[in-house]
PDB file of C-alpha atoms in Angstrom:
ATOM      1  CA  UNK A   1     142.388 114.446 117.428  1.00 55.00           C
ATOM      2  CA  UNK A   2     145.929 113.518 118.453  1.00 61.00           C
ATOM      3  CA  UNK A   3     147.065 117.176 118.510  1.00 65.00           C
ATOM      4  CA  UNK A   4     144.152 118.146 120.754  1.00 66.00           C
ATOM      5  CA  UNK A   5     144.924 115.290 123.162  1.00 67.00           C
ATOM      6  CA  UNK A   6     148.592 116.243 123.133  1.00 72.00           C
ATOM      7  CA  UNK A   7     147.716 119.874 123.840  1.00 75.00           C
ATOM      8  CA  UNK A   8     145.413 118.853 126.690  1.00 85.00           C
ATOM      9  CA  UNK A   9     148.159 116.658 128.135  1.00 84.00           C
ATOM     10  CA  UNK A  10     150.621 119.551 128.005  1.00 88.00           C
ATOM     11  CA  UNK A  11     148.098 121.855 129.675  1.00 90.00           C
ATOM     12  CA  UNK A  12     147.603 119.345 132.484  1.00 90.00           C
ATOM     13  CA  UNK A  13     151.368 118.962 132.870  1.00 90.00           C
ATOM     14  CA  UNK A  14     151.757 122.744 133.030  1.00 92.00           C
ATOM     15  CA  UNK A  15     149.023 122.946 135.678  1.00 92.00           C
ATOM     16  CA  UNK A  16     150.896 120.347 137.751  1.00 91.00           C
ATOM     17  CA  UNK A  17     154.102 122.357 137.414  1.00 94.00           C
ATOM     18  CA  UNK A  18     152.365 125.597 138.401  1.00 94.00           C
ATOM     19  CA  UNK A  19     150.738 123.865 141.353  1.00 95.00           C
ATOM     20  CA  UNK A  20     154.071 122.399 142.515  1.00 96.00           C
ATOM     21  CA  UNK A  21     155.667 125.835 142.182  1.00 96.00           C
ATOM     22  CA  UNK A  22     152.898 127.471 144.236  1.00 97.00           C
ATOM     23  CA  UNK A  23     153.158 124.797 146.952  1.00 97.00           C
ATOM     24  CA  UNK A  24     156.947 125.247 147.169  1.00 97.00           C
ATOM     25  CA  UNK A  25     156.526 129.037 147.235  1.00 97.00           C
ATOM     26  CA  UNK A  26     154.086 128.760 150.159  1.00 97.00           C
ATOM     27  CA  UNK A  27     156.450 126.411 152.025  1.00 97.00           C
ATOM     28  CA  UNK A  28     159.325 128.854 151.572  1.00 97.00           C
ATOM     29  CA  UNK A  29     157.186 131.774 152.724  1.00 97.00           C
ATOM     30  CA  UNK A  30     156.249 129.888 155.905  1.00 97.00           C
ATOM     31  CA  UNK A  31     159.896 128.977 156.507  1.00 97.00           C
ATOM     32  CA  UNK A  32     160.878 132.614 155.972  1.00 96.00           C
ATOM     33  CA  UNK A  33     158.363 133.759 158.611  1.00 95.00           C
ATOM     34  CA  UNK A  34     159.643 131.111 161.037  1.00 96.00           C
ATOM     35  CA  UNK A  35     163.272 132.113 160.480  1.00 96.00           C
ATOM     36  CA  UNK A  36     162.446 135.809 160.957  1.00 94.00           C
ATOM     37  CA  UNK A  37     160.699 134.971 164.242  1.00 94.00           C
ATOM     38  CA  UNK A  38     163.696 132.906 165.363  1.00 94.00           C
ATOM     39  CA  UNK A  39     166.089 135.707 164.458  1.00 94.00           C
ATOM     40  CA  UNK A  40     163.982 138.226 166.358  1.00 92.00           C
ATOM     41  CA  UNK A  41     163.887 135.917 169.394  1.00 92.00           C
ATOM     42  CA  UNK A  42     167.666 135.517 169.275  1.00 92.00           C
ATOM     43  CA  UNK A  43     168.095 139.292 169.059  1.00 90.00           C
ATOM     44  CA  UNK A  44     165.895 139.784 172.116  1.00 89.00           C
ATOM     45  CA  UNK A  45     167.851 137.117 173.993  1.00 90.00           C
ATOM     46  CA  UNK A  46     171.136 138.780 173.058  1.00 86.00           C
ATOM     47  CA  UNK A  47     169.871 142.154 174.239  1.00 83.00           C
ATOM     48  CA  UNK A  48     168.746 140.685 177.572  1.00 83.00           C
ATOM     49  CA  UNK A  49     172.196 139.149 178.067  1.00 84.00           C
ATOM     50  CA  UNK A  50     173.913 142.391 177.109  1.00 77.00           C
ATOM     51  CA  UNK A  51     171.665 144.389 179.429  1.00 76.00           C
ATOM     52  CA  UNK A  52     172.433 142.032 182.305  1.00 78.00           C
ATOM     53  CA  UNK A  53     176.184 142.046 181.700  1.00 76.00           C
ATOM     54  CA  UNK A  54     176.741 145.709 180.975  1.00 72.00           C
ATOM     55  CA  UNK A  55     175.792 148.571 183.217  1.00 67.00           C
ATOM     56  CA  UNK A  56     176.306 151.619 181.031  1.00 70.00           C
ATOM     57  CA  UNK A  57     173.462 152.665 178.732  1.00 73.00           C
ATOM     58  CA  UNK A  58     175.923 154.107 176.209  1.00 77.00           C
ATOM     59  CA  UNK A  59     177.794 150.808 175.942  1.00 74.00           C
ATOM     60  CA  UNK A  60     174.533 148.877 175.607  1.00 70.00           C
ATOM     61  CA  UNK A  61     173.311 151.241 172.900  1.00 80.00           C
ATOM     62  CA  UNK A  62     176.537 150.883 170.919  1.00 81.00           C
ATOM     63  CA  UNK A  63     176.374 147.082 171.113  1.00 77.00           C
ATOM     64  CA  UNK A  64     172.701 147.145 170.185  1.00 79.00           C
ATOM     65  CA  UNK A  65     173.501 149.174 167.078  1.00 84.00           C
ATOM     66  CA  UNK A  66     176.331 146.790 166.188  1.00 84.00           C
ATOM     67  CA  UNK A  67     173.977 143.830 166.536  1.00 81.00           C
ATOM     68  CA  UNK A  68     171.432 145.443 164.254  1.00 80.00           C
ATOM     69  CA  UNK A  69     174.088 146.176 161.656  1.00 82.00           C
ATOM     70  CA  UNK A  70     175.465 142.645 161.914  1.00 79.00           C
ATOM     71  CA  UNK A  71     172.129 141.034 161.108  1.00 76.00           C
ATOM     72  CA  UNK A  72     170.944 143.873 158.867  1.00 72.00           C
ATOM     73  CA  UNK A  73     167.640 143.848 160.673  1.00 58.00           C
ATOM     74  CA  UNK A  74     164.788 145.712 159.061  1.00 60.00           C
ATOM     75  CA  UNK A  75     162.788 146.055 162.254  1.00 59.00           C
ATOM     76  CA  UNK A  76     163.795 147.089 165.770  1.00 55.00           C
ATOM     77  CA  UNK A  77     163.653 144.750 168.723  1.00 50.00           C
TER      78      UNK A  77
END
């Protein structure tokens, strides 16, 4: 009987560990989404500033491309 109780206790402990892992994973996924949104917002803000400061489209386009490379963005603004 002791082995069965020990096994059940280990199973419960493993379930707690899996649950804690899943909760942490969800928290990190939410944080990742928030950080991506913040990054995108900052990129838009930077582009607005650049557009207001610079007049030439060619210069703006070059700076835009540099910004994208700097942050290694996987989606356009």
